[in-house]
Short mmCIF file of C-alpha atoms and ligand atoms in Angstrom, two decimals:
data_model
loop_
_atom_site.label_atom_id
_atom_site.label_comp_id
_atom_site.label_asym_id
_atom_site.label_seq_id
_atom_site.Cartn_x
_atom_site.Cartn_y
_atom_site.Cartn_z
CA MET A 1 -15.53 -26.01 21.19
CA ALA A 2 -17.70 -25.67 17.68
CA SER A 3 -16.45 -28.70 15.36
CA ALA A 4 -14.66 -27.28 11.93
CA GLY A 5 -17.88 -27.38 9.80
CA SER A 6 -20.18 -25.52 12.31
CA SER A 7 -17.36 -22.49 12.67
CA ALA A 8 -17.18 -22.29 9.11
CA PHE A 9 -21.22 -22.12 8.98
CA THR A 10 -20.63 -19.22 11.39
CA ILE A 11 -18.36 -17.19 9.18
CA VAL A 12 -20.76 -17.49 6.19
CA LYS A 13 -23.28 -16.45 8.30
CA THR A 14 -22.12 -13.60 9.79
CA MET A 15 -19.59 -12.16 7.13
CA LYS A 16 -21.40 -9.61 5.30
CA LEU A 17 -20.77 -8.76 1.26
CA LEU A 18 -20.23 -5.15 0.57
CA LEU A 19 -20.90 -5.00 -3.28
CA ASP A 20 -20.60 -1.62 -5.18
CA ASP A 21 -22.49 -0.41 -8.34
CA TYR A 22 -20.23 -2.77 -10.36
CA ASP A 23 -20.72 -5.67 -8.55
CA ARG A 24 -17.20 -5.46 -7.16
CA LYS A 25 -16.80 -7.07 -3.78
CA ILE A 26 -15.29 -4.47 -1.60
CA ASN A 27 -13.40 -6.28 1.05
CA TYR A 28 -9.96 -3.73 1.51
CA LEU A 29 -9.26 -0.73 3.35
CA ARG A 30 -6.26 1.02 2.98
CA ILE A 31 -5.74 3.72 5.77
CA SER A 32 -3.21 6.39 5.60
CA ILE A 33 -2.54 7.07 9.14
CA THR A 34 -0.22 10.29 8.69
CA ASP A 35 1.16 12.52 5.66
CA ARG A 36 4.49 12.97 7.31
CA CYS A 37 7.37 11.23 6.11
CA ASN A 38 11.32 10.76 7.26
CA LEU A 39 12.18 10.63 3.25
CA ARG A 40 11.66 12.85 0.50
CA CYS A 41 11.72 10.69 -2.76
CA ARG A 42 11.87 12.82 -5.57
CA TYR A 43 8.75 11.45 -7.51
CA CYS A 44 6.85 11.36 -4.57
CA MET A 45 7.26 14.33 -2.18
CA PRO A 46 9.08 17.97 -2.51
CA GLU A 47 11.95 18.61 -0.29
CA GLU A 48 10.16 21.52 1.20
CA GLY A 49 7.14 23.50 1.50
CA VAL A 50 4.89 20.46 1.97
CA ASP A 51 1.50 21.66 2.86
CA LEU A 52 1.03 19.16 6.10
CA ILE A 53 -2.44 18.38 7.69
CA GLU A 54 -3.04 20.19 10.85
CA HIS A 55 -2.82 17.70 13.56
CA GLY A 56 -6.22 18.43 14.63
CA ASP A 57 -7.56 17.24 11.61
CA LEU A 58 -5.75 13.98 11.92
CA LEU A 59 -8.17 11.12 12.66
CA THR A 60 -7.10 9.99 16.10
CA TYR A 61 -6.45 5.87 17.21
CA GLU A 62 -9.46 6.00 18.53
CA GLU A 63 -11.68 7.60 15.55
CA ILE A 64 -9.50 5.18 13.27
CA LEU A 65 -10.66 2.23 15.17
CA GLN A 66 -14.20 3.03 15.43
CA VAL A 67 -13.90 3.17 11.40
CA VAL A 68 -12.79 -0.13 11.51
CA GLN A 69 -14.74 -2.12 13.92
CA VAL A 70 -18.05 -0.27 12.07
CA PHE A 71 -16.36 -1.22 8.35
CA THR A 72 -15.60 -4.62 9.44
CA ARG A 73 -18.88 -5.43 10.67
CA ASN A 74 -20.07 -4.49 7.35
CA GLY A 75 -17.86 -6.78 5.04
CA ILE A 76 -14.59 -5.50 5.10
CA SER A 77 -11.52 -7.99 5.93
CA LYS A 78 -8.78 -6.32 4.55
CA ILE A 79 -6.64 -3.62 6.53
CA ARG A 80 -3.50 -2.23 5.71
CA LEU A 81 -1.64 0.94 7.44
CA THR A 82 0.32 3.21 5.09
CA GLY A 83 0.89 6.78 5.07
CA GLY A 84 3.14 9.57 4.31
CA GLU A 85 5.34 6.93 6.86
CA PRO A 86 3.15 4.98 9.42
CA LEU A 87 6.08 4.30 11.50
CA VAL A 88 6.57 8.00 12.23
CA ARG A 89 2.94 8.33 13.77
CA LYS A 90 3.71 8.08 17.66
CA GLY A 91 1.60 4.90 19.39
CA VAL A 92 1.21 2.80 16.05
CA VAL A 93 2.33 -0.23 17.60
CA ASP A 94 -0.91 0.22 20.07
CA LEU A 95 -3.32 0.95 16.76
CA ILE A 96 -1.86 -2.18 15.25
CA LYS A 97 -2.77 -3.78 18.81
CA GLY A 98 -6.14 -2.49 18.38
CA ILE A 99 -6.83 -3.45 14.64
CA ALA A 100 -5.67 -6.83 14.86
CA ALA A 101 -7.74 -7.44 17.63
CA THR A 102 -10.98 -6.44 16.13
CA GLU A 103 -13.31 -9.24 15.11
CA GLY A 104 -13.79 -9.56 11.45
CA VAL A 105 -10.02 -8.22 10.46
CA ARG A 106 -8.78 -11.39 8.70
CA ASP A 107 -5.73 -9.37 7.26
CA LEU A 108 -3.69 -6.77 8.59
CA SER A 109 -0.70 -5.20 6.66
CA LEU A 110 1.69 -2.18 6.83
CA THR A 111 3.84 -0.40 4.03
CA THR A 112 6.49 1.36 5.16
CA ASN A 113 9.95 2.77 3.85
CA GLY A 114 11.52 0.51 6.42
CA VAL A 115 14.12 3.38 7.93
CA LEU A 116 12.21 2.73 11.40
CA LEU A 117 11.79 -0.72 10.94
CA GLY A 118 15.12 -2.28 12.77
CA GLU A 119 13.58 -0.64 16.08
CA TYR A 120 9.66 -1.57 15.17
CA ALA A 121 9.94 -5.17 13.86
CA GLY A 122 9.37 -6.70 16.97
CA ASP A 123 7.10 -5.02 18.70
CA LEU A 124 4.88 -5.07 15.37
CA VAL A 125 4.70 -8.51 15.31
CA THR A 126 4.01 -9.04 19.15
CA ALA A 127 0.88 -6.16 18.46
CA GLY A 128 -0.33 -8.86 15.90
CA LEU A 129 1.00 -7.91 12.54
CA ARG A 130 1.97 -11.05 10.46
CA ARG A 131 3.34 -9.32 7.00
CA ILE A 132 4.84 -6.52 5.69
CA ASN A 133 5.71 -4.58 2.53
CA ILE A 134 8.76 -2.47 2.47
CA SER A 135 9.25 0.37 -0.15
CA LEU A 136 12.88 0.22 -1.90
CA ASP A 137 13.96 1.60 -5.05
CA THR A 138 17.76 1.09 -5.25
CA LEU A 139 20.42 -1.12 -3.55
CA ARG A 140 22.83 1.75 -3.86
CA PRO A 141 23.69 3.23 -1.20
CA GLU A 142 24.68 6.63 -2.77
CA ARG A 143 21.62 6.51 -5.52
CA PHE A 144 19.45 5.86 -2.03
CA ALA A 145 20.86 9.33 -0.76
CA HIS A 146 19.66 10.74 -4.08
CA ILE A 147 16.43 9.55 -4.68
CA THR A 148 15.16 9.88 -1.05
CA ARG A 149 17.29 13.29 -0.12
CA ARG A 150 18.04 11.03 2.84
CA ASP A 151 21.07 8.73 3.64
CA LYS A 152 19.11 6.03 5.07
CA PHE A 153 19.77 2.82 3.09
CA LYS A 154 21.51 1.02 5.92
CA ALA A 155 18.71 1.78 8.39
CA VAL A 156 16.31 0.18 5.69
CA TRP A 157 18.39 -2.80 5.28
CA GLU A 158 18.64 -3.47 8.56
CA GLY A 159 14.72 -3.11 8.61
CA ILE A 160 14.54 -5.69 5.97
CA GLU A 161 16.67 -7.92 7.84
CA ALA A 162 14.84 -7.43 11.04
CA ALA A 163 11.59 -8.25 9.28
CA LEU A 164 13.03 -11.56 8.17
CA GLN A 165 14.22 -12.58 11.41
CA HIS A 166 10.85 -11.57 13.30
CA ARG A 167 9.31 -14.10 10.87
CA LEU A 168 7.00 -11.39 9.27
CA SER A 169 6.07 -13.12 6.16
CA PRO A 170 5.79 -11.93 3.35
CA VAL A 171 8.29 -9.67 3.50
CA LYS A 172 7.33 -8.36 0.05
CA ILE A 173 9.96 -5.30 -1.40
CA ASN A 174 7.77 -2.71 -3.48
CA VAL A 175 10.15 -1.38 -6.29
CA VAL A 176 8.88 1.83 -8.40
CA GLY A 177 10.78 1.29 -11.65
CA ILE A 178 11.91 4.60 -13.50
CA LYS A 179 14.02 5.00 -16.20
CA GLY A 180 17.39 6.90 -15.69
CA PHE A 181 16.67 6.60 -11.73
CA ASN A 182 16.70 2.63 -11.15
CA ASP A 183 16.27 0.56 -13.99
CA ASP A 184 19.65 -0.64 -14.21
CA GLU A 185 19.02 -2.35 -10.97
CA ILE A 186 15.75 -4.70 -12.37
CA GLN A 187 18.13 -7.71 -12.61
CA GLU A 188 19.87 -6.98 -9.23
CA PHE A 189 16.53 -6.69 -7.19
CA ALA A 190 14.93 -9.58 -8.89
CA ARG A 191 18.06 -11.83 -7.76
CA LEU A 192 17.29 -10.69 -4.39
CA SER A 193 14.56 -13.42 -4.57
CA LEU A 194 16.73 -16.41 -5.33
CA THR A 195 18.78 -15.77 -2.13
CA TYR A 196 16.22 -14.32 0.31
CA PRO A 197 12.89 -15.29 0.93
CA LEU A 198 11.60 -11.98 -0.15
CA HIS A 199 8.64 -11.24 -2.34
CA ILE A 200 9.93 -8.59 -5.11
CA ARG A 201 7.19 -6.90 -6.70
CA PHE A 202 7.81 -4.05 -9.57
CA ILE A 203 5.07 -1.54 -9.69
CA GLU A 204 4.35 0.88 -12.45
CA PHE A 205 5.27 4.55 -11.57
CA MET A 206 1.75 6.42 -11.81
CA PRO A 207 1.03 9.74 -12.29
CA MET A 208 0.00 11.13 -9.31
CA GLY A 209 -0.16 14.49 -7.20
CA GLU A 210 1.57 17.91 -7.99
CA GLY A 211 4.15 17.99 -5.98
CA ASN A 212 7.02 16.06 -7.28
CA GLU A 213 9.93 16.46 -9.39
CA TRP A 214 8.90 13.90 -11.98
CA HIS A 215 6.10 13.90 -14.38
CA GLY A 216 5.79 10.34 -15.50
CA GLU A 217 8.18 10.50 -18.72
CA GLY A 218 10.56 7.82 -17.21
CA ALA A 219 7.23 5.49 -16.70
CA ILE A 220 8.50 1.61 -17.69
CA THR A 221 6.04 -0.98 -18.41
CA SER A 222 5.64 -4.17 -16.30
CA SER A 223 5.98 -6.06 -19.27
CA ARG A 224 9.46 -4.26 -20.18
CA ILE A 225 10.66 -4.90 -16.72
CA MET A 226 9.29 -8.88 -16.91
CA GLU A 227 11.52 -9.07 -20.17
CA GLU A 228 14.44 -8.30 -18.27
CA VAL A 229 14.04 -10.26 -15.27
CA GLY A 230 13.58 -13.22 -17.70
CA GLU A 231 16.93 -12.92 -18.64
CA ILE A 232 17.83 -14.22 -15.30
CA GLY A 233 16.12 -17.71 -15.43
CA GLU A 234 12.69 -18.52 -16.68
CA LEU A 235 9.93 -17.01 -14.59
CA ILE A 236 7.59 -20.02 -13.43
CA PRO A 237 4.02 -18.36 -12.94
CA ILE A 238 2.59 -19.35 -9.64
CA GLY A 239 -1.50 -19.68 -9.50
CA PRO A 240 -3.68 -17.48 -7.76
CA GLN A 241 -3.96 -17.81 -4.20
CA ALA A 242 -6.22 -16.48 -1.33
CA ASN A 243 -5.70 -12.81 -0.19
CA ASP A 244 -3.63 -12.54 -3.66
CA GLY A 245 -3.57 -8.97 -4.79
CA PRO A 246 -3.63 -7.42 -8.20
CA ALA A 247 0.23 -8.74 -8.90
CA GLN A 248 1.09 -11.23 -11.51
CA ARG A 249 3.14 -13.61 -9.46
CA TYR A 250 6.04 -15.91 -10.39
CA TYR A 251 9.34 -17.36 -8.83
CA ILE A 252 12.60 -18.63 -10.88
CA LYS A 253 13.68 -21.98 -10.16
CA GLY A 254 15.44 -22.85 -7.04
CA GLY A 255 14.80 -19.23 -5.78
CA LYS A 256 13.57 -18.92 -1.96
CA GLY A 257 11.70 -15.64 -2.69
CA GLU A 258 9.08 -14.54 -5.53
CA ILE A 259 8.83 -11.59 -7.80
CA GLY A 260 5.48 -10.10 -8.67
CA PHE A 261 4.38 -7.48 -11.49
CA ILE A 262 2.01 -4.76 -10.74
CA SER A 263 0.71 -2.82 -13.63
CA PRO A 264 -2.10 -0.40 -12.42
CA VAL A 265 -1.20 1.49 -15.54
CA SER A 266 -0.34 -0.42 -18.45
CA SER A 267 -2.89 -3.04 -17.77
CA HIS A 268 -5.20 -1.62 -14.86
CA PHE A 269 -7.28 -3.98 -12.51
CA CYS A 270 -10.12 -1.60 -12.16
CA ALA A 271 -12.60 -4.42 -12.59
CA GLN A 272 -11.13 -6.47 -9.63
CA CYS A 273 -10.64 -3.52 -7.50
CA ASN A 274 -11.91 -4.46 -3.87
CA ARG A 275 -10.39 -1.17 -2.38
CA LEU A 276 -11.66 1.87 -0.22
CA ARG A 277 -8.72 4.40 0.97
CA LEU A 278 -8.90 6.26 4.22
CA THR A 279 -6.77 9.47 4.03
CA PRO A 280 -5.32 10.60 7.40
CA ASP A 281 -7.73 13.57 7.88
CA GLY A 282 -10.41 11.24 7.26
CA ARG A 283 -11.69 11.58 3.92
CA ILE A 284 -12.54 8.13 1.88
CA ARG A 285 -11.05 7.77 -1.65
CA THR A 286 -13.06 5.51 -3.77
CA CYS A 287 -10.11 5.73 -6.53
CA LEU A 288 -6.65 6.44 -6.06
CA PHE A 289 -6.52 8.59 -8.95
CA SER A 290 -9.82 10.58 -8.26
CA ASP A 291 -9.86 13.46 -6.04
CA GLU A 292 -13.46 12.88 -5.15
CA GLU A 293 -13.42 12.19 -1.47
CA ILE A 294 -16.28 11.81 0.97
CA ASP A 295 -15.94 13.27 4.18
CA LEU A 296 -16.09 10.44 7.30
CA LYS A 297 -14.05 12.51 10.13
CA GLY A 298 -17.17 14.90 10.25
CA VAL A 299 -19.43 12.05 10.54
CA VAL A 300 -17.26 10.26 12.91
CA ARG A 301 -17.20 13.38 15.10
CA GLY A 302 -20.74 14.19 14.37
CA SER A 303 -23.86 13.12 16.82
CA GLY A 304 -24.71 10.35 14.04
CA GLY A 305 -23.06 7.56 15.84
CA GLU A 306 -22.24 4.07 14.19
CA ALA A 307 -25.15 3.99 12.20
CA LYS A 308 -24.02 7.45 9.97
CA VAL A 309 -20.53 5.91 9.71
CA GLU A 310 -21.98 2.90 8.02
CA GLU A 311 -24.22 4.99 5.78
CA THR A 312 -21.66 6.77 4.61
CA LEU A 313 -19.64 3.69 4.08
CA HIS A 314 -22.56 2.75 1.76
CA GLN A 315 -22.19 6.06 0.24
CA ALA A 316 -18.88 5.53 -0.77
CA LEU A 317 -19.75 2.41 -2.21
CA ARG A 318 -22.06 3.97 -4.57
CA ALA A 319 -19.67 6.37 -5.47
CA LYS A 320 -16.69 4.05 -6.51
CA PRO A 321 -16.19 4.78 -10.09
CA GLU A 322 -16.08 2.11 -12.93
CA GLY A 323 -12.05 2.52 -13.68
CA HIS A 324 -9.51 5.37 -13.48
CA HIS A 325 -9.51 6.30 -17.36
CA ILE A 326 -5.72 6.74 -17.22
CA GLY A 327 -4.70 7.02 -20.90
CA ASP A 328 -7.87 8.19 -22.34
CA VAL A 329 -8.86 12.02 -22.70
CA ARG A 330 -10.82 11.97 -19.53
CA PHE A 331 -7.82 11.55 -17.18
CA LYS A 332 -7.12 14.09 -15.08
CA LYS A 333 -4.39 13.96 -12.52
CA CYS A 334 -5.16 13.98 -8.70
CA GLN A 335 -4.57 16.65 -6.57
CA ARG A 336 -3.42 14.77 -3.43
CA GLY A 337 -0.02 13.48 -3.66
CA MET A 338 0.95 9.56 -2.93
CA HIS A 339 2.27 10.81 0.70
CA SER A 340 -1.11 11.95 1.54
CA ILE A 341 -3.14 8.91 0.03
CA GLY A 342 -0.40 6.13 0.92
CA GLY A 343 -0.85 3.91 -2.38
N1 SAM B 1 6.21 5.66 3.35
C1 SAM B 1 5.53 4.29 3.03
C2 SAM B 1 6.51 3.66 2.07
O1 SAM B 1 7.44 4.16 1.82
O2 SAM B 1 5.84 2.22 1.32
C3 SAM B 1 4.28 4.51 2.82
C4 SAM B 1 3.60 5.62 1.82
S1 SAM B 1 4.64 5.17 0.00
C5 SAM B 1 3.82 6.64 -0.80
C6 SAM B 1 3.56 4.12 -0.45
C7 SAM B 1 4.42 3.50 -1.92
O3 SAM B 1 3.91 4.35 -3.15
C8 SAM B 1 6.09 3.35 -2.01
O4 SAM B 1 6.39 2.39 -2.16
C9 SAM B 1 6.06 4.69 -3.20
O5 SAM B 1 7.07 3.99 -3.76
C10 SAM B 1 4.85 4.29 -4.03
N2 SAM B 1 5.03 5.74 -4.83
C11 SAM B 1 5.15 7.28 -4.70
N3 SAM B 1 4.40 7.71 -5.51
C12 SAM B 1 4.44 7.13 -6.65
C13 SAM B 1 3.71 6.90 -8.02
N4 SAM B 1 3.96 8.51 -8.57
N5 SAM B 1 3.71 6.12 -8.45
C14 SAM B 1 3.98 4.77 -8.35
N6 SAM B 1 4.37 4.51 -6.79
C15 SAM B 1 4.57 5.68 -6.01
#
């Protein structure tokens, strides 16, 4: 077995650095594996008439794995699966197993609404998943049924418990705070971090897509939410750690979990953006908010082989914009909805 020193040297030697035109280190790929979802959150997806991607246009799992292999050889080391709802796509556990076993993948995570998590948590862990993000905007079953148009609160809560029982860590709960929807529950959510080892993360509502009922009039800034959470107890900052995302992280003394604030709108983190996104129909998005996409599916299905996939990755790096322009005149709301990009 190699000594600690020599294995560290090997890592440095083999790790490639992907830099974009603004010298940002790009090491994170978020893959949306489906645009189907078993909820219909009012601010995300319409109840009916959703224009779904044809099955033949979805990247197959083999194609996704091929992309992951090429991208990780070139410097991507963090992968997140999202959707739609990733757990509704058949065979997702095998995909996770394949990605977890891919050389170069140092961090693998999943974003889910939790509805099917009670059923899947054990298998996901066996497949190699170690951490998870669960989206939940209310702790009240009737309100949950209203916001999501589905009566599934109990299933989600059981999913959260299953994630903890199977020792996924951390288990992050993503809450989008919206005035008049759930802003009276902010403290209740924050208090969960006192009794459970959960990471509660408040995320600002973002202007996205056309197919939802809501257009941003209820957005609440992180600083407003932070003020309210601060009334429960002093928020003690957690210093930056490896693998940190854009959340500002805190805990309340004596709490088992932590509280994070993600502010893509009020204080954007474009200068630190390390991400690319892959849509279910195989298009690379270089910015969440921009509809400028680069076709990767055609490349994967074409005859250019891995060299062409690699070339497309570098093309995406060159195309990554400096920032999202929310709040200035250049900003234009993107067409593709969050349910098809994955957040
Ligand atoms: N189905 C999975 C889930 O619920 O986590 C993954 C996809 S879902 C689109 C990912 C996240 O995006 C959810 O936490 C959802 O609340 C969030 N989301 C959807 N539309 C949003 C918006 N306009 N602004 C902020 N977050 C949004």
